[in-house]
Short mmCIF file of C-alpha atoms in Angstrom, two decimals:
data_model
loop_
_atom_site.label_atom_id
_atom_site.label_comp_id
_atom_site.label_asym_id
_atom_site.label_seq_id
_atom_site.Cartn_x
_atom_site.Cartn_y
_atom_site.Cartn_z
CA TYR A 1 30.80 -12.59 -11.44
CA GLN A 2 28.22 -11.88 -8.76
CA LEU A 3 25.43 -14.43 -9.05
CA GLY A 4 23.31 -13.96 -5.92
CA ALA A 5 19.59 -14.36 -6.54
CA LEU A 6 19.89 -13.45 -10.24
CA PRO A 7 19.21 -17.01 -11.50
CA VAL A 8 15.96 -17.14 -9.53
CA LEU A 9 14.75 -13.67 -10.51
CA TYR A 10 15.86 -14.03 -14.14
CA ALA A 11 14.06 -17.35 -14.49
CA LEU A 12 10.92 -15.85 -12.94
CA LEU A 13 10.90 -12.84 -15.29
CA GLU A 14 11.46 -15.11 -18.29
CA THR A 15 8.57 -17.26 -17.11
CA LEU A 16 6.41 -14.13 -17.04
CA LYS A 17 7.58 -13.36 -20.60
CA VAL A 18 8.59 -9.83 -19.66
CA ARG A 19 11.27 -9.47 -22.32
CA GLN A 20 9.16 -11.08 -25.04
CA VAL A 21 6.06 -8.98 -24.31
CA ILE A 22 8.05 -5.74 -24.36
CA ASN A 23 9.79 -6.65 -27.62
CA ARG A 24 6.42 -7.42 -29.17
CA TYR A 25 5.22 -3.86 -28.52
CA CYS A 26 8.59 -2.10 -28.81
CA PRO A 27 10.59 -3.66 -31.66
CA THR A 28 13.96 -2.09 -32.41
CA GLN A 29 16.87 -2.42 -34.82
CA GLY A 30 19.31 -1.40 -32.09
CA GLU A 31 22.20 -3.53 -30.84
CA VAL A 32 20.29 -4.32 -27.64
CA ASP A 33 16.54 -4.86 -27.81
CA HIS A 34 14.23 -2.92 -25.50
CA GLY A 35 13.05 -6.11 -23.80
CA THR A 36 16.57 -6.95 -22.66
CA VAL A 37 17.16 -3.39 -21.42
CA ALA A 38 13.86 -3.48 -19.50
CA LEU A 39 14.73 -6.89 -18.07
CA VAL A 40 18.03 -5.51 -16.74
CA LEU A 41 16.29 -2.50 -15.21
CA VAL A 42 13.73 -4.72 -13.45
CA LEU A 43 16.50 -6.97 -12.11
CA ASN A 44 18.34 -3.90 -10.85
CA ARG A 45 15.22 -2.66 -8.99
CA LEU A 46 14.94 -6.05 -7.32
CA MET A 47 18.61 -6.59 -6.52
CA PHE A 48 20.22 -3.19 -5.94
CA PRO A 49 18.18 -0.15 -7.07
CA LEU A 50 20.33 2.56 -8.64
CA PRO A 51 19.89 5.74 -10.72
CA LEU A 52 20.04 5.08 -14.45
CA TYR A 53 23.58 6.44 -14.86
CA ARG A 54 24.92 3.79 -12.45
CA VAL A 55 23.13 0.73 -13.86
CA ALA A 56 25.94 -0.08 -16.33
CA ASP A 57 28.48 -0.30 -13.49
CA TRP A 58 26.20 -2.72 -11.65
CA VAL A 59 25.69 -4.90 -14.74
CA GLY A 60 29.46 -5.16 -15.18
CA GLN A 61 29.82 -6.74 -11.74
CA THR A 62 27.20 -9.43 -12.35
CA VAL A 63 26.86 -12.56 -14.43
CA LEU A 64 24.44 -10.73 -16.76
CA THR A 65 27.26 -9.63 -19.07
CA ALA A 66 28.09 -13.27 -19.81
CA VAL A 67 24.51 -14.53 -20.00
CA LEU A 68 23.20 -11.72 -22.21
CA ALA A 69 26.44 -11.55 -24.21
CA VAL A 70 26.18 -7.76 -24.08
CA PRO A 71 28.98 -5.54 -22.72
CA ALA A 72 28.06 -3.60 -19.60
CA GLU A 73 28.74 -0.23 -21.26
CA LYS A 74 25.82 -0.86 -23.63
CA PHE A 75 23.48 -0.20 -20.69
CA ASN A 76 24.39 3.48 -20.47
CA ASP A 77 21.79 5.98 -19.34
CA ASP A 78 21.10 7.18 -22.93
CA ARG A 79 20.07 3.68 -24.01
CA LEU A 80 18.02 3.20 -20.84
CA GLU A 81 16.15 6.45 -21.46
CA ARG A 82 15.48 5.47 -25.09
CA THR A 83 13.89 2.29 -23.79
CA LEU A 84 11.71 4.28 -21.40
CA ASP A 85 10.60 6.48 -24.32
CA ALA A 86 9.77 3.37 -26.36
CA LEU A 87 7.73 1.89 -23.51
CA ALA A 88 5.67 5.02 -22.85
CA PRO A 89 2.97 4.54 -25.54
CA HIS A 90 2.34 0.90 -24.59
CA LEU A 91 2.35 0.87 -20.78
CA GLU A 92 -1.19 -0.43 -20.26
CA ALA A 93 -0.92 -3.16 -22.91
CA ILE A 94 2.45 -4.40 -21.62
CA TRP A 95 1.30 -4.49 -18.01
CA THR A 96 -1.95 -6.25 -18.90
CA GLN A 97 -0.14 -9.05 -20.72
CA VAL A 98 2.57 -9.54 -18.10
CA VAL A 99 0.18 -9.57 -15.14
CA THR A 100 -2.21 -11.86 -17.03
CA VAL A 101 0.54 -14.42 -17.55
CA ALA A 102 1.43 -14.21 -13.85
CA LEU A 103 -2.12 -14.55 -12.53
CA ARG A 104 -3.03 -17.41 -14.83
CA LYS A 105 0.17 -19.36 -14.29
CA ALA A 106 -0.17 -19.02 -10.51
CA ASP A 107 -3.95 -19.68 -10.64
CA VAL A 108 -4.62 -16.61 -8.49
CA ASP A 109 -8.02 -16.13 -6.86
CA LEU A 110 -9.52 -12.74 -7.80
CA SER A 111 -12.43 -12.81 -5.35
CA VAL A 112 -10.93 -10.21 -2.95
CA ILE A 113 -9.07 -7.07 -4.05
CA PHE A 114 -7.68 -4.29 -1.84
CA TYR A 115 -7.78 -0.78 -3.29
CA ASP A 116 -5.60 2.01 -1.94
CA LEU A 117 -3.43 4.97 -2.93
CA THR A 118 -0.02 6.16 -1.89
CA ALA A 119 2.11 9.18 -2.75
CA PHE A 120 5.73 9.34 -3.90
CA VAL A 121 7.61 12.54 -3.11
CA VAL A 122 9.78 14.02 -5.85
CA HIS A 123 12.31 16.85 -5.95
CA GLY A 124 12.81 19.54 -8.57
CA ARG A 125 10.66 21.92 -10.60
CA TYR A 126 8.89 19.60 -13.07
CA ALA A 127 7.66 22.54 -15.14
CA GLY A 128 4.58 21.69 -17.21
CA SER A 129 4.09 18.27 -15.60
CA GLU A 130 0.54 16.95 -15.44
CA LEU A 131 1.60 14.24 -13.00
CA ILE A 132 3.80 16.00 -10.46
CA ASP A 133 2.03 18.52 -8.23
CA PHE A 134 1.49 19.66 -4.66
CA GLY A 135 -1.30 17.95 -2.77
CA PHE A 136 -2.35 16.29 0.45
CA ALA A 137 -1.29 12.73 1.23
CA HIS A 138 -0.89 10.96 4.55
CA ASN A 139 2.69 10.67 5.82
CA THR A 140 4.09 13.02 3.15
CA PRO A 141 4.88 16.74 3.56
CA ASN A 142 2.35 19.11 2.01
CA ASP A 143 5.12 21.42 0.80
CA LYS A 144 6.67 18.73 -1.43
CA ARG A 145 5.66 17.86 -4.97
CA LYS A 146 4.47 14.29 -5.46
CA PHE A 147 2.57 11.91 -7.66
CA LYS A 148 0.11 9.28 -6.49
CA LEU A 149 -0.25 5.61 -7.32
CA ALA A 150 -3.62 3.85 -7.16
CA LEU A 151 -3.22 0.10 -6.82
CA ASN A 152 -5.59 -2.86 -6.75
CA THR A 153 -3.81 -5.53 -4.70
CA ILE A 154 -5.09 -9.09 -5.06
CA ALA A 155 -5.57 -10.66 -1.64
CA ASP A 156 -4.32 -14.07 -2.82
CA GLY A 157 -0.61 -13.46 -2.29
CA ASN A 158 -0.94 -9.65 -2.14
CA LEU A 159 -0.07 -9.45 -5.84
CA PRO A 160 -0.29 -6.09 -7.63
CA GLY A 161 -3.07 -6.04 -10.19
CA LEU A 162 -4.60 -3.06 -11.94
CA TYR A 163 -2.75 0.19 -11.19
CA ARG A 164 -2.80 3.81 -12.33
CA PRO A 165 -0.66 6.91 -11.61
CA TRP A 166 -2.52 10.08 -10.59
CA SER A 167 -1.55 13.69 -10.13
CA GLY A 168 -0.30 14.58 -6.67
CA ARG A 169 -3.25 16.94 -6.19
CA THR A 170 -5.88 14.21 -6.71
CA ALA A 171 -8.08 13.36 -3.72
CA ASP A 172 -8.36 9.65 -2.90
CA GLN A 173 -12.16 9.59 -3.19
CA ALA A 174 -11.98 11.17 -6.65
CA THR A 175 -10.24 8.03 -8.00
CA VAL A 176 -12.71 5.39 -6.79
CA GLN A 177 -15.32 5.60 -9.55
CA THR A 178 -12.70 5.62 -12.31
CA ASN A 179 -11.11 2.60 -10.67
CA MET A 180 -14.48 0.81 -10.64
CA GLN A 181 -14.88 1.28 -14.39
CA ASN A 182 -11.32 0.11 -15.10
CA LEU A 183 -11.70 -2.82 -12.72
CA GLN A 184 -14.86 -3.99 -14.45
CA ARG A 185 -13.07 -4.17 -17.81
CA TRP A 186 -10.01 -5.75 -16.23
CA LEU A 187 -12.00 -8.51 -14.51
CA ALA A 188 -13.89 -9.20 -17.73
CA GLY A 189 -10.56 -10.07 -19.35
CA PHE A 190 -10.17 -12.88 -16.82
CA LYS A 191 -13.76 -14.11 -17.27
CA GLN A 192 -14.26 -13.19 -13.60
CA PRO A 193 -17.89 -12.26 -12.82
CA GLN A 194 -17.60 -8.83 -11.23
CA SER A 195 -20.38 -9.67 -8.77
CA ARG A 196 -18.03 -12.28 -7.27
CA THR A 197 -15.26 -9.80 -6.50
CA LEU A 198 -15.17 -7.88 -3.22
CA VAL A 199 -13.26 -4.57 -3.28
CA VAL A 200 -11.90 -3.61 0.14
CA GLY A 201 -10.94 0.01 0.83
CA ASP A 202 -10.23 2.28 3.75
CA ARG A 203 -12.33 5.13 5.18
CA ALA A 204 -11.15 7.57 2.50
CA MET A 205 -12.80 5.45 -0.19
CA LEU A 206 -16.51 5.74 0.63
CA ASN A 207 -19.29 8.30 0.56
CA ALA A 208 -22.93 8.29 -0.54
CA GLU A 209 -22.15 8.82 -4.24
CA ILE A 210 -19.58 6.02 -4.26
CA ALA A 211 -21.92 3.61 -2.45
CA LEU A 212 -24.60 4.21 -5.09
CA THR A 213 -22.05 3.72 -7.87
CA TYR A 214 -21.00 0.37 -6.43
CA GLU A 215 -24.64 -0.65 -6.45
CA ARG A 216 -25.13 0.30 -10.10
CA ALA A 217 -21.84 -1.35 -11.12
CA ASP A 218 -22.83 -4.66 -9.48
CA LEU A 219 -19.51 -4.71 -7.59
CA GLN A 220 -19.27 -5.82 -3.98
CA TYR A 221 -17.35 -3.56 -1.61
CA LEU A 222 -16.25 -3.37 2.01
CA CYS A 223 -15.03 -0.04 3.37
CA GLY A 224 -14.70 1.89 6.56
CA LEU A 225 -16.91 4.96 6.72
CA LYS A 226 -16.03 8.35 8.16
CA ALA A 227 -19.22 9.17 10.03
CA HIS A 228 -19.67 12.75 8.84
CA GLN A 229 -23.45 12.52 8.52
CA LYS A 230 -25.53 12.87 11.68
CA GLU A 231 -27.42 9.63 11.03
CA HIS A 232 -24.14 7.75 10.59
CA ARG A 233 -22.56 9.21 13.74
CA ALA A 234 -25.65 8.15 15.67
CA LEU A 235 -24.92 4.49 14.90
CA LEU A 236 -21.68 4.41 16.94
CA PRO A 237 -23.05 4.99 20.49
CA VAL A 238 -26.24 2.91 20.13
CA TRP A 239 -24.88 0.08 22.30
CA SER A 240 -23.00 0.26 25.57
CA ASP A 241 -19.72 -1.59 26.06
CA ALA A 242 -21.60 -4.22 28.07
CA GLN A 243 -24.02 -4.79 25.19
CA PHE A 244 -21.10 -5.55 22.89
CA GLU A 245 -19.64 -8.27 25.11
CA ALA A 246 -21.96 -11.01 23.84
CA TYR A 247 -20.87 -10.42 20.22
CA PRO A 248 -17.14 -11.12 19.84
CA ILE A 249 -15.89 -11.13 16.24
CA VAL A 250 -12.43 -12.58 16.92
CA PRO A 251 -12.46 -16.07 18.48
CA GLY A 252 -10.57 -16.73 21.68
CA PRO A 253 -11.02 -17.05 25.43
CA HIS A 254 -10.37 -13.34 25.99
CA PRO A 255 -11.95 -11.43 23.10
CA GLN A 256 -10.79 -7.90 22.42
CA TYR A 257 -12.94 -7.10 19.38
CA TRP A 258 -16.72 -7.07 19.22
CA GLY A 259 -19.24 -6.15 16.53
CA ARG A 260 -22.92 -5.26 16.24
CA GLY A 261 -24.76 -5.27 12.93
CA CYS A 262 -26.80 -2.34 11.64
CA GLN A 263 -28.09 -0.81 8.42
CA VAL A 264 -26.50 2.23 6.79
CA THR A 265 -28.53 4.44 4.45
CA PHE A 266 -26.94 6.63 1.77
CA THR A 267 -28.73 9.39 -0.12
CA HIS A 268 -27.32 11.26 -3.10
CA GLU A 269 -29.12 13.42 -5.68
CA GLY A 270 -32.51 12.02 -4.75
CA GLN A 271 -31.39 8.37 -4.82
CA THR A 272 -31.23 6.22 -1.71
CA VAL A 273 -29.65 2.85 -0.99
CA THR A 274 -29.36 0.87 2.23
CA HIS A 275 -26.30 -1.26 2.85
CA ARG A 276 -25.10 -3.47 5.64
CA GLY A 277 -23.14 -1.93 8.51
CA LEU A 278 -20.97 -3.32 11.27
CA VAL A 279 -20.10 -1.21 14.31
CA VAL A 280 -16.78 -2.52 15.60
CA LEU A 281 -15.59 -2.02 19.16
CA ALA A 282 -11.81 -2.46 19.29
CA GLY A 283 -10.77 -3.04 22.89
CA PRO A 284 -7.08 -2.12 22.48
CA LEU A 285 -7.99 1.09 20.65
CA ARG A 286 -10.60 1.98 23.27
CA ASP A 287 -8.14 1.46 26.12
CA GLN A 288 -5.48 3.48 24.32
CA LEU A 289 -7.86 6.40 23.75
CA ARG A 290 -9.00 6.43 27.37
CA GLN A 291 -5.46 6.28 28.69
CA ALA A 292 -4.47 9.16 26.41
CA ARG A 293 -7.49 11.16 27.59
CA GLN A 294 -6.53 10.68 31.23
CA GLN A 295 -3.07 12.01 30.43
CA GLN A 296 -4.67 14.98 28.68
CA PHE A 297 -6.85 15.64 31.73
CA GLN A 298 -3.83 15.51 33.99
CA ALA A 299 -1.84 17.91 31.81
CA LEU A 300 -4.79 20.30 31.56
CA GLN A 301 -5.41 20.31 35.29
CA GLU A 302 -1.74 21.07 35.93
CA GLN A 303 -2.02 24.04 33.56
CA LEU A 304 -5.19 25.29 35.27
CA ALA A 305 -3.54 24.91 38.66
CA GLN A 306 -0.65 27.03 37.43
CA VAL A 307 -3.11 29.68 36.18
CA ARG A 308 -4.76 29.74 39.60
CA ALA A 309 -1.38 30.10 41.27
CA ASP A 310 -0.61 33.07 39.01
CA ILE A 311 -3.77 34.99 40.01
CA GLY A 312 -2.87 38.48 41.24
CA GLN A 313 0.03 38.99 38.89
CA PRO A 314 -0.09 42.26 36.86
CA ARG A 315 -1.61 40.59 33.77
CA LEU A 316 -3.95 38.36 35.74
CA CYS A 317 -5.79 40.61 38.17
CA THR A 318 -9.25 40.90 36.55
CA ILE A 319 -12.01 38.40 35.84
CA LYS A 320 -11.77 39.19 32.13
CA ALA A 321 -8.02 38.54 31.98
CA LEU A 322 -8.35 35.35 34.05
CA ARG A 323 -11.16 34.01 31.86
CA ARG A 324 -9.12 34.77 28.74
CA ARG A 325 -6.15 32.81 30.12
CA VAL A 326 -8.36 29.86 31.12
CA ASN A 327 -10.07 29.74 27.71
CA SER A 328 -6.68 29.74 26.03
CA ARG A 329 -5.65 26.65 28.02
CA LEU A 330 -8.94 24.91 27.22
CA ARG A 331 -8.62 25.58 23.48
CA THR A 332 -5.12 24.14 23.25
CA SER A 333 -5.98 20.95 25.15
CA PRO A 334 -7.58 17.95 23.32
CA ALA A 335 -9.65 17.39 26.46
CA GLY A 336 -10.59 21.05 26.95
CA HIS A 337 -14.16 20.62 25.69
CA LEU A 338 -14.79 18.11 28.48
CA MET A 339 -13.70 20.44 31.28
CA GLU A 340 -16.03 22.86 33.09
CA THR A 341 -14.42 25.95 34.63
CA GLN A 342 -15.70 28.78 36.79
CA VAL A 343 -13.99 32.13 37.33
CA TYR A 344 -15.44 34.25 40.15
CA THR A 345 -14.72 36.70 42.96
CA ASN A 346 -15.13 35.33 46.50
CA PRO A 347 -16.75 37.30 49.36
CA GLN A 348 -13.35 38.69 50.31
CA GLY A 349 -13.01 40.20 46.82
CA GLN A 350 -10.33 37.78 45.69
CA LEU A 351 -10.30 36.15 42.26
CA ASN A 352 -10.61 32.39 42.16
CA LEU A 353 -10.73 29.55 39.64
CA VAL A 354 -12.30 26.09 40.02
CA TRP A 355 -12.80 23.31 37.50
CA GLN A 356 -14.29 19.85 37.13
CA ILE A 357 -14.73 17.24 34.41
CA ASN A 358 -18.16 17.26 32.77
CA ALA A 359 -19.27 13.72 33.59
CA SER A 360 -22.15 13.72 31.10
CA LEU A 361 -20.00 14.82 28.15
CA LEU A 362 -17.25 12.40 29.18
CA ALA A 363 -19.73 9.49 29.22
CA GLN A 364 -20.88 10.42 25.72
CA GLU A 365 -17.28 10.60 24.51
CA GLU A 366 -16.35 7.26 26.08
CA ARG A 367 -19.35 5.63 24.44
CA ARG A 368 -17.62 6.25 21.08
CA ASP A 369 -14.11 5.22 22.16
CA GLY A 370 -12.58 2.49 20.00
CA ARG A 371 -15.59 2.27 17.71
CA TYR A 372 -15.68 2.54 13.95
CA LEU A 373 -18.14 1.70 11.22
CA LEU A 374 -17.68 -0.81 8.38
CA VAL A 375 -20.09 -0.83 5.46
CA THR A 376 -20.65 -3.41 2.71
CA ASN A 377 -23.22 -4.39 0.13
CA ASN A 378 -22.42 -8.06 0.73
CA TRP A 379 -25.20 -9.52 2.87
CA ARG A 380 -23.79 -13.04 3.11
CA LEU A 381 -20.44 -12.75 4.91
CA SER A 382 -20.38 -13.13 8.69
CA HIS A 383 -19.36 -10.28 10.96
CA ALA A 384 -16.11 -12.09 11.74
CA ALA A 385 -15.33 -12.52 8.03
CA LEU A 386 -16.00 -8.84 7.29
CA PHE A 387 -13.77 -7.75 10.14
CA GLN A 388 -10.98 -10.11 9.10
CA LEU A 389 -11.10 -8.99 5.46
CA TYR A 390 -10.96 -5.35 6.50
CA ARG A 391 -7.93 -5.99 8.69
CA GLU A 392 -6.17 -7.78 5.83
CA LYS A 393 -6.32 -4.66 3.63
CA ASP A 394 -2.88 -3.75 4.95
CA GLY A 395 -1.63 -6.21 2.29
CA GLY A 396 -1.85 -3.30 -0.14
CA GLU A 397 -0.05 -1.00 2.28
CA LYS A 398 2.75 -3.56 2.56
CA ARG A 399 3.17 -3.51 -1.23
CA PHE A 400 3.54 0.28 -1.02
CA LEU A 401 6.15 -0.15 1.70
CA ILE A 402 8.11 -2.57 -0.50
CA SER A 403 7.92 -0.11 -3.41
CA LYS A 404 9.28 2.70 -1.27
CA SER A 405 11.93 0.75 0.63
CA ASP A 406 13.15 -2.32 -1.29
CA LEU A 407 12.43 -1.11 -4.84
CA GLN A 408 13.07 2.59 -4.11
CA VAL A 409 10.50 4.04 -6.51
CA SER A 410 11.46 7.43 -5.10
CA PRO A 411 13.49 9.58 -5.23
CA VAL A 412 12.57 10.10 -8.88
CA PHE A 413 15.49 11.25 -11.06
CA LEU A 414 13.45 11.59 -14.28
CA HIS A 415 11.76 14.82 -15.34
CA LYS A 416 9.38 13.79 -18.13
CA ASP A 417 5.94 12.43 -17.30
CA GLU A 418 6.28 9.74 -19.98
CA ARG A 419 9.58 8.46 -18.57
CA ILE A 420 8.27 8.57 -15.00
CA ALA A 421 5.26 6.49 -16.06
CA ALA A 422 7.51 4.05 -17.95
CA MET A 423 9.83 3.67 -14.98
CA LEU A 424 6.77 3.12 -12.79
CA LEU A 425 5.76 0.23 -15.08
CA LEU A 426 9.17 -1.41 -14.57
CA ASN A 427 8.85 -0.92 -10.82
CA MET A 428 5.40 -2.53 -10.94
CA ILE A 429 6.81 -5.52 -12.85
CA ALA A 430 9.51 -5.78 -10.18
CA LEU A 431 6.83 -5.63 -7.47
CA LEU A 432 4.84 -8.33 -9.27
CA ALA A 433 7.89 -10.61 -9.45
CA TYR A 434 8.75 -9.85 -5.81
CA SER A 435 5.24 -10.66 -4.59
CA LEU A 436 4.73 -13.71 -6.80
CA LEU A 437 8.01 -15.31 -5.75
CA GLU A 438 7.10 -14.71 -2.10
CA ARG A 439 3.70 -16.34 -2.62
CA GLN A 440 5.16 -19.37 -4.38
CA MET A 441 7.87 -19.86 -1.73
CA ARG A 442 5.30 -19.83 1.05
CA GLN A 443 3.31 -22.47 -0.77
CA GLN A 444 6.46 -24.60 -0.53
CA GLY A 445 6.70 -23.93 3.21
CA LEU A 446 9.56 -21.43 2.90
CA GLN A 447 8.59 -18.50 5.14
CA LEU A 448 10.89 -15.88 3.63
CA THR A 449 10.24 -12.53 2.01
CA THR A 450 11.85 -12.01 -1.37
CA ARG A 451 14.19 -9.44 0.18
CA GLN A 452 15.32 -12.00 2.78
CA LEU A 453 15.91 -14.54 0.00
CA ILE A 454 18.04 -12.05 -1.94
CA ARG A 455 20.12 -11.38 1.16
CA ARG A 456 20.58 -15.09 1.90
CA LEU A 457 21.86 -15.72 -1.64
CA GLN A 458 23.94 -12.56 -2.03
CA ASP A 459 27.30 -14.34 -1.55
CA LEU A 460 26.75 -16.74 -4.46
CA SER A 461 29.32 -16.08 -7.19
CA ILE A 462 30.41 -17.80 -10.40
CA ILE A 463 33.97 -18.09 -11.68
CA GLU A 464 34.43 -18.16 -15.46
CA THR A 465 37.62 -19.58 -16.94
CA ARG A 466 38.31 -19.01 -20.65
CA PHE A 467 40.82 -21.31 -22.38
CA ILE A 468 43.13 -20.55 -25.26
CA ASP A 469 41.13 -22.82 -27.58
CA GLY A 470 38.05 -20.61 -27.04
CA SER A 471 36.25 -22.95 -24.69
CA CYS A 472 34.85 -21.77 -21.39
CA MET A 473 34.24 -23.33 -17.96
CA ARG A 474 31.98 -21.90 -15.27
CA ARG A 475 31.90 -23.07 -11.69
CA LEU A 476 30.16 -21.90 -8.57
CA THR A 477 31.99 -20.77 -5.49
CA PRO A 478 31.24 -22.99 -2.47
CA ILE A 479 27.58 -22.87 -1.41
CA SER A 480 26.76 -22.49 2.28
CA PRO A 481 24.62 -25.16 4.00
CA GLU A 482 21.86 -22.59 4.46
CA CYS A 483 21.71 -21.91 0.71
CA LEU A 484 21.70 -25.64 -0.01
CA THR A 485 18.61 -25.91 2.16
CA ILE A 486 16.83 -22.94 0.61
CA LEU A 487 17.55 -23.47 -3.10
CA PRO A 488 15.59 -26.73 -3.64
CA LEU A 489 12.47 -25.10 -2.19
CA VAL A 490 12.94 -21.99 -4.34
CA LEU A 491 13.43 -24.15 -7.44
CA ALA A 492 10.28 -26.09 -6.61
CA ALA A 493 8.39 -22.80 -6.26
CA LEU A 494 9.59 -21.71 -9.71
CA GLU A 495 8.89 -25.06 -11.33
CA SER A 496 5.26 -24.87 -10.29
CA LEU A 497 4.99 -21.67 -12.38
CA ILE A 498 7.11 -22.84 -15.30
CA GLU A 499 5.15 -26.05 -15.72
CA GLN A 500 1.78 -24.26 -15.59
CA ALA A 501 0.63 -23.57 -19.13
CA VAL A 502 -1.13 -20.32 -19.94
CA PRO A 503 -4.69 -20.92 -21.24
CA ALA A 504 -5.27 -20.59 -24.95
CA GLN A 505 -7.17 -17.30 -24.64
CA GLN A 506 -3.93 -15.63 -23.49
CA PRO A 507 -2.10 -14.51 -26.68
CA ALA A 508 1.46 -15.69 -26.97
CA ALA A 509 4.15 -13.04 -26.95
CA VAL A 510 7.28 -14.94 -27.90
CA LEU A 511 9.93 -13.64 -30.26
CA PRO A 512 13.03 -15.47 -31.47
CA GLY A 513 16.45 -14.63 -30.15
CA ALA A 514 15.82 -14.93 -26.42
CA PRO A 515 18.95 -14.86 -24.27
CA PRO A 516 19.98 -18.21 -22.79
CA PRO A 517 18.71 -19.09 -19.32
CA LEU A 518 20.98 -18.55 -16.38
CA LEU A 519 22.60 -21.69 -15.09
CA LEU A 520 21.12 -22.94 -11.84
CA PRO A 521 23.21 -25.21 -9.63
CA LYS A 522 22.22 -28.85 -9.78
CA LEU A 523 21.24 -30.02 -6.33
CA SER A 524 21.04 -33.62 -5.30
#
């Protein structure tokens, strides 16, 4: 049988009580309990994601048939779908218990949380679906149906925390206040004072109404701000590049990032609040923008030169026609608004065209290059700390990348909202196990992603010999030196979770009849 990383992942999921929690909420009289079916589906997402109708074939090639003592054909797509139907009414309760076990066993710090959304594209009609719809989302086609996932990622290990699916038509900002309310209740379950948690979001997550809501909710936040308001845009060019140079926010002999503090005022429905701002000047971004602008100028000037060369042709022999052609080139160029042009007739009666860059407008534009505004209601953190926390928000984006690549949340082959939501729960449990194992390995000094670990262990197999007297012997195929080096560190990472008791306030969710643990090789 194929063994691979199954012993590690199975032991981790058993430590998180995934099977027991699901059986507590979804009891069944069937031959295979829903917890075992869900456990197999989570393992499949982690090891080799497949559509439901192919899961049974995968189970038959692994050691799971022997360990669970369940024939592979029992995991047919009908049984898997019945499990999804059973999970649907209890998704929030199941996730809350599983993630609570994980966070408490790993003693995870909840002081910084990244909040973000992503979209998963689906195919098909999905008639009557409240979840699947057309809508805007970055990096996804607008002409494709999708659903969105809002996720609170815990900075300590980039572990998935509170999550919620949204309709594909939902705007990112429209989810923030609902997330605040849910996050308050969620943190209360961990006895975490909400005033000690900082929520970090991107520029799509902040406006005046949201800033005021954060203030009323007593939640700390750190977000970028799209400077749509005139008073906010005016904060970006206040200082020259030279005035930034004395305020680096990233240490080093050759700083590339600088920051100047300011105050940002929000007004909504007659209420006003002032929060702390940080105008960041990013040197690499500034240089990139200016280089791109020079290329735009060069391309535009080549086009204008060609227009001038074409003067006198049948469609370009009047001032009106020439001005129309010039304006067309200016409109289609990103740098067109910075170029001054003049169309005139010289003393000899010939049409002519001249142009030059508007130095004043260019100076104003360059004074904003590479600058963006961060806003927070935390008045204690240094500028360097705010900048670093904002840069680390890509931890949530990396979890989305894992969901889309390694776990293959999409394409979605299910066509009922309830089953899609249930399958999303199993994918989130897989993401939790993936992220937690990665965190624990790094604490042991093993700098591997979970996907890299799975690949390193993929050749591990077990040979089972059954004797005529009914006895059975199992033995591992030879283990490579690399695996012999990795496995002790992985086992140590797991032991630190297994030995950590869950506090008494966490209700137990243990039912009799658990399948036996997978055999791990004994390493001297």
